[in-house]
Amino acid sequence: MVKKTANPDIVYPVNGIKLSSIHSGMYNSQRLDLAIIEIEAGSSVSGIFTKNNIKSPSVIISKNNLNKMNPKYLIINSGNANAGTGKKGYEDALQYCQYLSDETSTDIKAILPFSTGVIGERINVEKIIKFIPALIGNLNQASWIDFSNAILTTDTCNKIISKKIKINEKYITITGVTKGSGMIKPNMATMLSFVATDLEISNNKLKELLNTATNISYNMITVDGETSTNDSSILISTGKSKLSFEKLSKIDKESFEKLLKDVFIELAKKIIKDGEGATKFITINVKKIDSKINGKKIAMSVANSPLVKTALFAEDPNWGRILSAIGNSDIDINDYTKIEIYFDDILIFKDGEIYVNYNEEMAKKYLKNKNLIINIVFNTGNSSSTVWTTDLSYDYIKINADYRT
Amino acid sequence: MVKKTANPDIVYPVNGIKLSSIHSGMYNSQRLDLAIIEIEAGSSVSGIFTKNNIKSPSVIISKNNLNKMNPKYLIINSGNANAGTGKKGYEDALQYCQYLSDETSTDIKAILPFSTGVIGERINVEKIIKFIPALIGNLNQASWIDFSNAILTTDTCNKIISKKIKINEKYITITGVTKGSGMIKPNMATMLSFVATDLEISNNKLKELLNTATNISYNMITVDGETSTNDSSILISTGKSKLSFEKLSKIDKESFEKLLKDVFIELAKKIIKDGEGATKFITINVKKIDSKINGKKIAMSVANSPLVKTALFAEDPNWGRILSAIGNSDIDINDYTKIEIYFDDILIFKDGEIYVNYNEEMAKKYLKNKNLIINIVFNTGNSSSTVWTTDLSYDYIKINADYRT
């Protein structure tokens, strides 16, 4: 599969973060597939991992190690998820982590492994070990784009966001990378995401910021309702800017948090835009509902409905399927006649029936857009939730029927 | 769409049941699309209806009326679901029920309407009323096959099962009809199902038999994880055989119950075999688990996984997706290394990793079969659950992208 590179104009390095990527052959094609991130001492690192009940050994090791100390090295491979590989898969991961630990005189608990790719096959430890010295030798601050390419699987393009903000006469950087386009319904995390900033942030605050940002970004997207065995979302604060979050004014704190959320949301949207076989980028807003949790459940029920997704692929305003999907979540609906359904600002459904001035031709014309907005107004409260998703096309089948062959 | 007729060798009429079907034009093509069932006085009728929170007015009316008295007439149309039609849709259904009530001098509460088809469009009451006299005039015991054709939508064939059993020197008949091939994850019911027997059964016992039979049949199938707004499962006992269930010996009771369950399971399997775009009939057995409920949740998580379904369509033994789907249900899995996964009797996964003697070529060969069995053995208890499903093919997209256009 050809990897198109969709770089932003500029990628800002993050002081305190070095990266290195290499072609190890874990993927069949000639592409980068193995990478290391080196995190300078004194940094804070926080992580959120998949809620799938069957976790990759990489996830188990990384999660445990993160609870013990701040990591120094992240080692990431694509092409093999090292999941469903049992005790041997666990030992495999430990083995190459041990090698990296020896080569760098680093406590093995300061090394976190991440893997993405096919489930159920043993990972090639020898291949990884063989390339670790070269990876260490090539570490540098500028290699974010190579890194963003090395972690891809069925993605058709890399996904990177880099932003700067001026606070107290200093520039603070946030640079992040993500991957994923199928098996996407992250549950408290995405496939793989690594975001770093040079702002100094305590471990506790970092955890809080990561939770908030992940909940409004990666946990609000779905391609196919599938939560992978390997989802991980990592946030690193190196503190190399010599500016501390704690000491910022309230306004500066808010500006930084806003920027961080923007980075996460833009990365999450990139996954959806690259969703397997996607021909549409669909935003589902549930508005005026009694709680954000219920809003998310309703939006996810619509977003994951194969019948809604195929109708949008066909550009058919078959809104009855949206209504049925709303009814299919486990949220009790006392009076569905309060619900209004819109394509963007085209009112379709109101007072329990098709809107009297609904114009199907207008709706059909609207559905020809690549970016679609579905607004579902409950009129039962003041909360709202937004979920982003894709349509379901022939190419989703093609990609997933061909993945291993 | 051409309707292939897949009749069983013989369809036995059920004494006490008359049927009548007609082409009303509710469907565009020249086909039967409107029907009436007349149930002789003294019969018992039980029903189970959709758990979708947004129900068709037909479902609301039928459910309410069933609680008040045993019905005399069922009126069923295809081509329009009369769902998402609000107060007007409710009045529409009442209007044609009232007409049928007047024409037959029947209490309107003894009339149950059923609808299936597109959601969100007003139903054509005039068309229905126009054909009611002809429908009444043509009522007869032999018209089961016409009826089974009249209720179809995206189905490619009709679905009918008819069986006889000899008890106390008398023949007891069970004849049933169902429809459905998409929007299929019945929740306490199927799309539309009508089963009748001439055995005399009390209302309470009938309800119990219907619950049991539905739970092991229609509630164990899924095409696309969608529960429709109109699902209804009806069981009728006319008592015209002059044999009463209550008075049967224990063995005869069991024989009848077994036959009834078989009819329901065979009807449910017919829906899956005709699943939209299906190229495979897939049986998922979850065995040796702590409870049937958990077994069903695991099996449904695998059955509804688009990644599992596309892999099976591609005849690719990508069992890692099965493992990931097992992990994606909300059942806690303490130790996944106890789980064994088989394609039929081909052991794939054991002790947390790929089975040492697993032969992928054998698995690939097995997956070329049309009927596939996935066995998932938990080794944590003594319960088991079986779910039937389809693969996910290009044709599912085609059928659902084309449905209204």
mmCIF file of N, CA and C in Angstrom, chain A residues 52-55 84-86 88 119-120 183 224 226-229 305-308 310-311 313-314 316-321 323-324 326-333 336 339 349 351-354 360 392-394 396-398 400-401 403-405, chain B residues 52-55 84-88 119-120 183 224 226-229 276 305-307 310-311 313-314 316-321 323-324 326-333 336 339 349 351-354 360 392-394 396-398 400-401 403-405:
data_model
loop_
_atom_site.group_PDB
_atom_site.id
_atom_site.type_symbol
_atom_site.label_atom_id
_atom_site.label_comp_id
_atom_site.label_asym_id
_atom_site.label_seq_id
_atom_site.Cartn_x
_atom_site.Cartn_y
_atom_site.Cartn_z
ATOM 1 N N ASN A 52 -10.381 -3.004 25.670
ATOM 2 C CA ASN A 52 -10.609 -4.374 25.198
ATOM 3 C C ASN A 52 -10.138 -5.339 26.284
ATOM 4 N N ASN A 53 -10.954 -6.350 26.601
ATOM 5 C CA ASN A 53 -10.627 -7.268 27.696
ATOM 6 C C ASN A 53 -9.454 -8.178 27.378
ATOM 7 N N ILE A 54 -9.106 -8.260 26.111
ATOM 8 C CA ILE A 54 -7.940 -9.059 25.726
ATOM 9 C C ILE A 54 -6.894 -8.085 25.205
ATOM 10 N N LYS A 55 -5.872 -7.828 26.037
ATOM 11 C CA LYS A 55 -4.896 -6.787 25.730
ATOM 12 C C LYS A 55 -3.606 -7.403 25.199
ATOM 13 N N GLY A 84 -2.764 -11.733 21.280
ATOM 14 C CA GLY A 84 -3.215 -13.109 21.144
ATOM 15 C C GLY A 84 -2.023 -14.038 20.999
ATOM 16 N N THR A 85 -0.936 -13.658 21.655
ATOM 17 C CA THR A 85 0.310 -14.410 21.516
ATOM 18 C C THR A 85 0.765 -15.000 22.864
ATOM 19 N N GLY A 86 -0.095 -14.841 23.871
ATOM 20 C CA GLY A 86 0.090 -15.537 25.143
ATOM 21 C C GLY A 86 1.372 -15.202 25.869
ATOM 22 N N LYS A 88 4.280 -16.418 25.423
ATOM 23 C CA LYS A 88 5.425 -16.234 24.517
ATOM 24 C C LYS A 88 5.490 -14.801 23.998
ATOM 25 N N ILE A 119 -3.064 -9.416 14.380
ATOM 26 C CA ILE A 119 -3.203 -10.063 15.681
ATOM 27 C C ILE A 119 -2.914 -11.547 15.543
ATOM 28 N N GLY A 120 -2.238 -12.135 16.528
ATOM 29 C CA GLY A 120 -2.159 -13.582 16.600
ATOM 30 C C GLY A 120 -0.880 -14.192 16.057
ATOM 31 N N MET A 183 -10.666 -0.803 12.757
ATOM 32 C CA MET A 183 -10.729 -1.257 14.138
ATOM 33 C C MET A 183 -10.723 -0.035 15.057
ATOM 34 N N ASP A 224 -15.788 1.578 12.787
ATOM 35 C CA ASP A 224 -16.525 0.326 12.647
ATOM 36 C C ASP A 224 -16.960 -0.267 13.980
ATOM 37 N N GLU A 226 -15.198 -1.108 16.439
ATOM 38 C CA GLU A 226 -14.266 -2.111 16.954
ATOM 39 C C GLU A 226 -13.198 -1.442 17.828
ATOM 40 N N THR A 227 -12.994 -1.948 19.026
ATOM 41 C CA THR A 227 -11.949 -1.469 19.915
ATOM 42 C C THR A 227 -10.787 -2.448 19.850
ATOM 43 N N SER A 228 -9.611 -1.976 19.520
ATOM 44 C CA SER A 228 -8.507 -2.909 19.285
ATOM 45 C C SER A 228 -7.875 -3.382 20.585
ATOM 46 N N THR A 229 -7.031 -4.392 20.456
ATOM 47 C CA THR A 229 -6.317 -4.956 21.597
ATOM 48 C C THR A 229 -5.130 -4.104 22.001
ATOM 49 N N SER A 305 -24.281 2.420 13.059
ATOM 50 C CA SER A 305 -25.335 1.699 12.347
ATOM 51 C C SER A 305 -24.921 1.437 10.897
ATOM 52 N N PRO A 306 -24.764 0.159 10.505
ATOM 53 C CA PRO A 306 -24.394 -0.125 9.115
ATOM 54 C C PRO A 306 -25.430 0.418 8.133
ATOM 55 N N LEU A 307 -26.693 0.457 8.546
ATOM 56 C CA LEU A 307 -27.732 0.921 7.615
ATOM 57 C C LEU A 307 -27.657 2.426 7.407
ATOM 58 N N VAL A 308 -27.345 3.183 8.463
ATOM 59 C CA VAL A 308 -27.137 4.628 8.300
ATOM 60 C C VAL A 308 -25.903 4.863 7.428
ATOM 61 N N THR A 310 -24.404 2.923 5.182
ATOM 62 C CA THR A 310 -24.546 2.593 3.765
ATOM 63 C C THR A 310 -25.445 3.614 3.058
ATOM 64 N N ALA A 311 -26.463 4.113 3.743
ATOM 65 C CA ALA A 311 -27.340 5.132 3.138
ATOM 66 C C ALA A 311 -26.538 6.400 2.840
ATOM 67 N N PHE A 313 -23.301 6.573 2.344
ATOM 68 C CA PHE A 313 -22.421 6.226 1.226
ATOM 69 C C PHE A 313 -23.177 6.403 -0.101
ATOM 70 N N ALA A 314 -24.450 5.994 -0.117
ATOM 71 C CA ALA A 314 -25.260 6.075 -1.335
ATOM 72 C C ALA A 314 -25.839 7.473 -1.541
ATOM 73 N N ASP A 316 -28.191 8.821 0.027
ATOM 74 C CA ASP A 316 -29.638 8.641 0.079
ATOM 75 C C ASP A 316 -30.142 9.178 1.417
ATOM 76 N N PRO A 317 -30.998 10.209 1.420
ATOM 77 C CA PRO A 317 -31.468 10.770 2.699
ATOM 78 C C PRO A 317 -32.488 9.871 3.394
ATOM 79 N N ASN A 318 -32.108 8.640 3.646
ATOM 80 C CA ASN A 318 -32.988 7.652 4.272
ATOM 81 C C ASN A 318 -32.952 7.857 5.782
ATOM 82 N N TRP A 319 -33.572 8.966 6.230
ATOM 83 C CA TRP A 319 -33.462 9.397 7.629
ATOM 84 C C TRP A 319 -34.184 8.448 8.577
ATOM 85 N N GLY A 320 -35.091 7.622 8.058
ATOM 86 C CA GLY A 320 -35.774 6.645 8.909
ATOM 87 C C GLY A 320 -34.772 5.727 9.606
ATOM 88 N N ARG A 321 -33.656 5.468 8.917
ATOM 89 C CA ARG A 321 -32.627 4.619 9.530
ATOM 90 C C ARG A 321 -31.937 5.337 10.690
ATOM 91 N N LEU A 323 -33.479 7.486 12.632
ATOM 92 C CA LEU A 323 -34.471 7.398 13.706
ATOM 93 C C LEU A 323 -34.427 6.017 14.362
ATOM 94 N N SER A 324 -34.371 4.978 13.542
ATOM 95 C CA SER A 324 -34.309 3.618 14.088
ATOM 96 C C SER A 324 -33.043 3.417 14.922
ATOM 97 N N ILE A 326 -31.394 5.738 16.543
ATOM 98 C CA ILE A 326 -31.586 6.467 17.801
ATOM 99 C C ILE A 326 -32.335 5.574 18.786
ATOM 100 N N GLY A 327 -33.354 4.895 18.283
ATOM 101 C CA GLY A 327 -34.147 4.004 19.133
ATOM 102 C C GLY A 327 -33.395 2.774 19.582
ATOM 103 N N ASN A 328 -32.296 2.466 18.901
ATOM 104 C CA ASN A 328 -31.537 1.255 19.189
ATOM 105 C C ASN A 328 -30.487 1.389 20.272
ATOM 106 N N SER A 329 -30.209 2.613 20.735
ATOM 107 C CA SER A 329 -29.276 2.723 21.855
ATOM 108 C C SER A 329 -30.028 2.271 23.104
ATOM 109 N N ASP A 330 -29.314 2.091 24.213
ATOM 110 C CA ASP A 330 -30.046 1.635 25.403
ATOM 111 C C ASP A 330 -30.569 2.805 26.244
ATOM 112 N N ILE A 331 -30.686 3.973 25.627
ATOM 113 C CA ILE A 331 -31.247 5.127 26.331
ATOM 114 C C ILE A 331 -32.772 5.108 26.199
ATOM 115 N N ASP A 332 -33.470 5.183 27.328
ATOM 116 C CA ASP A 332 -34.933 5.235 27.277
ATOM 117 C C ASP A 332 -35.386 6.536 26.635
ATOM 118 N N ILE A 333 -36.323 6.421 25.733
ATOM 119 C CA ILE A 333 -36.875 7.612 25.090
ATOM 120 C C ILE A 333 -38.364 7.632 25.417
ATOM 121 N N TYR A 336 -40.589 10.284 21.696
ATOM 122 C CA TYR A 336 -39.693 10.549 20.563
ATOM 123 C C TYR A 336 -40.209 11.683 19.699
ATOM 124 N N ILE A 339 -37.997 14.805 19.455
ATOM 125 C CA ILE A 339 -36.721 14.768 18.726
ATOM 126 C C ILE A 339 -36.834 15.487 17.380
ATOM 127 N N PHE A 349 -37.101 15.963 10.451
ATOM 128 C CA PHE A 349 -38.041 15.230 11.302
ATOM 129 C C PHE A 349 -38.375 16.079 12.515
ATOM 130 N N ASP A 351 -41.869 16.764 15.576
ATOM 131 C CA ASP A 351 -43.208 16.391 16.046
ATOM 132 C C ASP A 351 -43.550 14.945 15.681
ATOM 133 N N GLY A 352 -42.531 14.083 15.679
ATOM 134 C CA GLY A 352 -42.790 12.657 15.471
ATOM 135 C C GLY A 352 -43.021 12.251 14.036
ATOM 136 N N GLU A 353 -42.819 13.180 13.099
ATOM 137 C CA GLU A 353 -43.055 12.825 11.693
ATOM 138 C C GLU A 353 -42.166 13.680 10.794
ATOM 139 N N ILE A 354 -42.219 13.380 9.515
ATOM 140 C CA ILE A 354 -41.432 14.132 8.555
ATOM 141 C C ILE A 354 -41.876 15.600 8.589
ATOM 142 N N GLU A 360 -36.877 16.872 -0.013
ATOM 143 C CA GLU A 360 -35.958 15.756 -0.203
ATOM 144 C C GLU A 360 -34.891 16.068 -1.251
ATOM 145 N N LEU A 392 -20.003 3.658 5.179
ATOM 146 C CA LEU A 392 -19.585 2.260 4.991
ATOM 147 C C LEU A 392 -19.669 1.963 3.499
ATOM 148 N N SER A 393 -18.507 1.731 2.899
ATOM 149 C CA SER A 393 -18.439 1.648 1.435
ATOM 150 C C SER A 393 -17.934 0.279 0.994
ATOM 151 N N TYR A 394 -18.003 0.044 -0.303
ATOM 152 C CA TYR A 394 -17.412 -1.177 -0.868
ATOM 153 C C TYR A 394 -15.957 -1.316 -0.450
ATOM 154 N N TYR A 396 -14.467 -0.440 2.284
ATOM 155 C CA TYR A 396 -14.242 -0.979 3.635
ATOM 156 C C TYR A 396 -14.147 -2.502 3.558
ATOM 157 N N ILE A 397 -15.067 -3.101 2.796
ATOM 158 C CA ILE A 397 -15.055 -4.562 2.625
ATOM 159 C C ILE A 397 -13.754 -4.980 1.940
ATOM 160 N N LYS A 398 -13.424 -4.266 0.874
ATOM 161 C CA LYS A 398 -12.233 -4.620 0.088
ATOM 162 C C LYS A 398 -10.985 -4.585 0.969
ATOM 163 N N ASN A 400 -10.697 -4.755 4.206
ATOM 164 C CA ASN A 400 -10.678 -5.714 5.297
ATOM 165 C C ASN A 400 -10.753 -7.158 4.847
ATOM 166 N N ALA A 401 -11.186 -7.365 3.605
ATOM 167 C CA ALA A 401 -11.156 -8.718 3.067
ATOM 168 C C ALA A 401 -9.751 -9.025 2.536
ATOM 169 N N TYR A 403 -6.816 -7.638 3.892
ATOM 170 C CA TYR A 403 -5.774 -7.146 4.781
ATOM 171 C C TYR A 403 -4.576 -8.082 4.935
ATOM 172 N N ARG A 404 -4.859 -9.380 5.108
ATOM 173 C CA ARG A 404 -3.733 -10.281 5.342
ATOM 174 C C ARG A 404 -3.193 -10.913 4.072
ATOM 175 N N THR A 405 -4.026 -10.862 2.995
ATOM 176 C CA THR A 405 -3.651 -11.660 1.821
ATOM 177 C C THR A 405 -2.913 -10.835 0.780
ATOM 178 N N ASN B 52 -36.705 -1.918 20.295
ATOM 179 C CA ASN B 52 -36.288 -0.595 19.827
ATOM 180 C C ASN B 52 -37.137 0.440 20.551
ATOM 181 N N ASN B 53 -36.471 1.505 21.058
ATOM 182 C CA ASN B 53 -37.175 2.514 21.853
ATOM 183 C C ASN B 53 -38.126 3.360 21.020
ATOM 184 N N ILE B 54 -37.950 3.318 19.715
ATOM 185 C CA ILE B 54 -38.861 4.056 18.841
ATOM 186 C C ILE B 54 -39.648 3.025 18.048
ATOM 187 N N LYS B 55 -40.911 2.837 18.456
ATOM 188 C CA LYS B 55 -41.718 1.751 17.887
ATOM 189 C C LYS B 55 -42.692 2.291 16.848
ATOM 190 N N GLY B 84 -41.893 6.201 12.495
ATOM 191 C CA GLY B 84 -41.393 7.572 12.417
ATOM 192 C C GLY B 84 -42.422 8.454 11.738
ATOM 193 N N THR B 85 -43.685 8.116 11.957
ATOM 194 C CA THR B 85 -44.766 8.832 11.280
ATOM 195 C C THR B 85 -45.677 9.541 12.271
ATOM 196 N N GLY B 86 -45.272 9.484 13.555
ATOM 197 C CA GLY B 86 -45.917 10.289 14.578
ATOM 198 C C GLY B 86 -47.390 10.020 14.782
ATOM 199 N N LYS B 87 -48.086 11.073 15.197
ATOM 200 C CA LYS B 87 -49.507 10.982 15.527
ATOM 201 C C LYS B 87 -50.304 10.593 14.276
ATOM 202 N N LYS B 88 -49.877 11.125 13.129
ATOM 203 C CA LYS B 88 -50.591 10.832 11.882
ATOM 204 C C LYS B 88 -50.486 9.355 11.519
ATOM 205 N N ILE B 119 -38.989 3.247 6.496
ATOM 206 C CA ILE B 119 -39.356 4.010 7.686
ATOM 207 C C ILE B 119 -39.544 5.471 7.302
ATOM 208 N N GLY B 120 -40.515 6.130 7.890
ATOM 209 C CA GLY B 120 -40.602 7.590 7.803
ATOM 210 C C GLY B 120 -41.562 8.115 6.763
ATOM 211 N N MET B 183 -31.538 -5.341 8.761
ATOM 212 C CA MET B 183 -32.004 -4.747 10.009
ATOM 213 C C MET B 183 -32.381 -5.877 10.968
ATOM 214 N N ASP B 224 -26.855 -7.609 10.993
ATOM 215 C CA ASP B 224 -26.084 -6.366 11.032
ATOM 216 C C ASP B 224 -26.178 -5.639 12.367
ATOM 217 N N GLU B 226 -28.728 -4.583 13.864
ATOM 218 C CA GLU B 226 -29.777 -3.562 13.886
ATOM 219 C C GLU B 226 -31.106 -4.168 14.344
ATOM 220 N N THR B 227 -31.737 -3.533 15.322
ATOM 221 C CA THR B 227 -33.058 -3.950 15.779
ATOM 222 C C THR B 227 -34.090 -3.003 15.175
ATOM 223 N N SER B 228 -35.053 -3.533 14.460
ATOM 224 C CA SER B 228 -35.972 -2.653 13.730
ATOM 225 C C SER B 228 -37.041 -2.066 14.631
ATOM 226 N N THR B 229 -37.768 -1.102 14.092
ATOM 227 C CA THR B 229 -38.860 -0.445 14.810
ATOM 228 C C THR B 229 -40.132 -1.277 14.798
ATOM 229 N N GLU B 276 -28.878 -10.193 4.056
ATOM 230 C CA GLU B 276 -28.521 -9.301 2.950
ATOM 231 C C GLU B 276 -27.065 -9.489 2.531
ATOM 232 N N SER B 305 -19.139 -8.270 14.632
ATOM 233 C CA SER B 305 -17.878 -7.598 14.311
ATOM 234 C C SER B 305 -17.703 -7.474 12.794
ATOM 235 N N PRO B 306 -17.667 -6.258 12.267
ATOM 236 C CA PRO B 306 -17.465 -6.108 10.811
ATOM 237 C C PRO B 306 -16.136 -6.722 10.362
ATOM 238 N N LEU B 307 -15.127 -6.695 11.228
ATOM 239 C CA LEU B 307 -13.824 -7.233 10.835
ATOM 240 C C LEU B 307 -13.851 -8.753 10.754
ATOM 241 N N THR B 310 -15.991 -9.516 7.510
ATOM 242 C CA THR B 310 -15.307 -9.316 6.223
ATOM 243 C C THR B 310 -14.238 -10.385 6.027
ATOM 244 N N ALA B 311 -13.557 -10.801 7.092
ATOM 245 C CA ALA B 311 -12.545 -11.859 6.966
ATOM 246 C C ALA B 311 -13.192 -13.161 6.497
ATOM 247 N N PHE B 313 -15.992 -13.445 4.820
ATOM 248 C CA PHE B 313 -16.368 -13.229 3.411
ATOM 249 C C PHE B 313 -15.167 -13.516 2.511
ATOM 250 N N ALA B 314 -13.973 -13.075 2.957
ATOM 251 C CA ALA B 314 -12.745 -13.259 2.167
ATOM 252 C C ALA B 314 -12.156 -14.668 2.330
ATOM 253 N N ASP B 316 -10.637 -15.803 4.813
ATOM 254 C CA ASP B 316 -9.314 -15.585 5.408
ATOM 255 C C ASP B 316 -9.385 -15.984 6.885
ATOM 256 N N PRO B 317 -8.626 -16.990 7.320
ATOM 257 C CA PRO B 317 -8.689 -17.429 8.730
ATOM 258 C C PRO B 317 -7.994 -16.441 9.673
ATOM 259 N N ASN B 318 -8.429 -15.190 9.624
ATOM 260 C CA ASN B 318 -7.831 -14.133 10.449
ATOM 261 C C ASN B 318 -8.452 -14.210 11.846
ATOM 262 N N TRP B 319 -8.084 -15.257 12.602
ATOM 263 C CA TRP B 319 -8.731 -15.550 13.880
ATOM 264 C C TRP B 319 -8.405 -14.501 14.942
ATOM 265 N N GLY B 320 -7.357 -13.704 14.733
ATOM 266 C CA GLY B 320 -7.036 -12.634 15.682
ATOM 267 C C GLY B 320 -8.213 -11.674 15.841
ATOM 268 N N ARG B 321 -8.969 -11.494 14.759
ATOM 269 C CA ARG B 321 -10.145 -10.622 14.846
ATOM 270 C C ARG B 321 -11.234 -11.240 15.709
ATOM 271 N N LEU B 323 -10.614 -13.165 18.290
ATOM 272 C CA LEU B 323 -10.106 -12.951 19.648
ATOM 273 C C LEU B 323 -10.368 -11.520 20.101
ATOM 274 N N SER B 324 -10.087 -10.557 19.230
ATOM 275 C CA SER B 324 -10.321 -9.157 19.580
ATOM 276 C C SER B 324 -11.802 -8.905 19.825
ATOM 277 N N ILE B 326 -13.991 -11.091 20.886
ATOM 278 C CA ILE B 326 -14.322 -11.696 22.189
ATOM 279 C C ILE B 326 -13.988 -10.693 23.295
ATOM 280 N N GLY B 327 -12.837 -10.044 23.175
ATOM 281 C CA GLY B 327 -12.410 -9.062 24.170
ATOM 282 C C GLY B 327 -13.256 -7.809 24.175
ATOM 283 N N ASN B 328 -13.997 -7.588 23.090
ATOM 284 C CA ASN B 328 -14.782 -6.360 22.947
ATOM 285 C C ASN B 328 -16.174 -6.417 23.537
ATOM 286 N N SER B 329 -16.621 -7.585 23.985
ATOM 287 C CA SER B 329 -17.924 -7.611 24.647
ATOM 288 C C SER B 329 -17.703 -7.033 26.043
ATOM 289 N N ASP B 330 -18.786 -6.771 26.764
ATOM 290 C CA ASP B 330 -18.580 -6.181 28.091
ATOM 291 C C ASP B 330 -18.438 -7.242 29.182
ATOM 292 N N ILE B 331 -18.113 -8.467 28.783
ATOM 293 C CA ILE B 331 -17.893 -9.539 29.756
ATOM 294 C C ILE B 331 -16.441 -9.497 30.226
ATOM 295 N N ASP B 332 -16.246 -9.445 31.537
ATOM 296 C CA ASP B 332 -14.871 -9.485 32.062
ATOM 297 C C ASP B 332 -14.237 -10.830 31.766
ATOM 298 N N ILE B 333 -13.015 -10.786 31.293
ATOM 299 C CA ILE B 333 -12.281 -12.025 31.036
ATOM 300 C C ILE B 333 -11.039 -11.997 31.912
ATOM 301 N N TYR B 336 -7.587 -14.947 29.622
ATOM 302 C CA TYR B 336 -7.990 -15.332 28.264
ATOM 303 C C TYR B 336 -7.205 -16.542 27.763
ATOM 304 N N ILE B 339 -9.213 -19.699 26.997
ATOM 305 C CA ILE B 339 -10.106 -19.760 25.827
ATOM 306 C C ILE B 339 -9.497 -20.600 24.708
ATOM 307 N N PHE B 349 -6.581 -21.741 18.509
ATOM 308 C CA PHE B 349 -6.036 -20.908 19.582
ATOM 309 C C PHE B 349 -6.215 -21.635 20.903
ATOM 310 N N ASP B 351 -4.182 -21.970 25.116
ATOM 311 C CA ASP B 351 -3.138 -21.515 26.041
ATOM 312 C C ASP B 351 -2.643 -20.105 25.699
ATOM 313 N N GLY B 352 -3.551 -19.262 25.228
ATOM 314 C CA GLY B 352 -3.217 -17.856 24.993
ATOM 315 C C GLY B 352 -2.440 -17.595 23.723
ATOM 316 N N GLU B 353 -2.286 -18.599 22.891
ATOM 317 C CA GLU B 353 -1.521 -18.390 21.661
ATOM 318 C C GLU B 353 -1.991 -19.354 20.571
ATOM 319 N N ILE B 354 -1.453 -19.169 19.396
ATOM 320 C CA ILE B 354 -1.826 -20.020 18.286
ATOM 321 C C ILE B 354 -1.456 -21.470 18.627
ATOM 322 N N GLU B 360 -2.766 -23.657 8.926
ATOM 323 C CA GLU B 360 -3.524 -22.586 8.277
ATOM 324 C C GLU B 360 -4.095 -23.014 6.937
ATOM 325 N N LEU B 392 -20.074 -10.332 5.876
ATOM 326 C CA LEU B 392 -20.359 -8.967 5.403
ATOM 327 C C LEU B 392 -19.696 -8.824 4.045
ATOM 328 N N SER B 393 -20.528 -8.674 3.016
ATOM 329 C CA SER B 393 -20.020 -8.731 1.644
ATOM 330 C C SER B 393 -20.283 -7.429 0.907
ATOM 331 N N TYR B 394 -19.716 -7.314 -0.273
ATOM 332 C CA TYR B 394 -20.007 -6.161 -1.138
ATOM 333 C C TYR B 394 -21.521 -6.014 -1.335
ATOM 334 N N TYR B 396 -23.962 -6.643 0.657
ATOM 335 C CA TYR B 396 -24.677 -5.983 1.762
ATOM 336 C C TYR B 396 -24.702 -4.477 1.515
ATOM 337 N N ILE B 397 -23.553 -3.939 1.112
ATOM 338 C CA ILE B 397 -23.467 -2.503 0.814
ATOM 339 C C ILE B 397 -24.385 -2.177 -0.367
ATOM 340 N N LYS B 398 -24.298 -3.000 -1.398
ATOM 341 C CA LYS B 398 -25.083 -2.742 -2.604
ATOM 342 C C LYS B 398 -26.579 -2.709 -2.283
ATOM 343 N N ASN B 400 -28.077 -2.236 0.557
ATOM 344 C CA ASN B 400 -28.512 -1.170 1.459
ATOM 345 C C ASN B 400 -28.230 0.226 0.929
ATOM 346 N N ALA B 401 -27.360 0.320 -0.053
ATOM 347 C CA ALA B 401 -27.157 1.617 -0.691
ATOM 348 C C ALA B 401 -28.234 1.846 -1.749
ATOM 349 N N TYR B 403 -31.488 0.547 -1.518
ATOM 350 C CA TYR B 403 -32.806 0.122 -1.050
ATOM 351 C C TYR B 403 -33.950 1.054 -1.462
ATOM 352 N N ARG B 404 -33.745 2.367 -1.343
ATOM 353 C CA ARG B 404 -34.862 3.271 -1.641
ATOM 354 C C ARG B 404 -34.856 3.788 -3.069
ATOM 355 N N THR B 405 -33.676 3.676 -3.738
ATOM 356 C CA THR B 405 -33.551 4.363 -5.027
ATOM 357 C C THR B 405 -33.833 3.462 -6.207
#
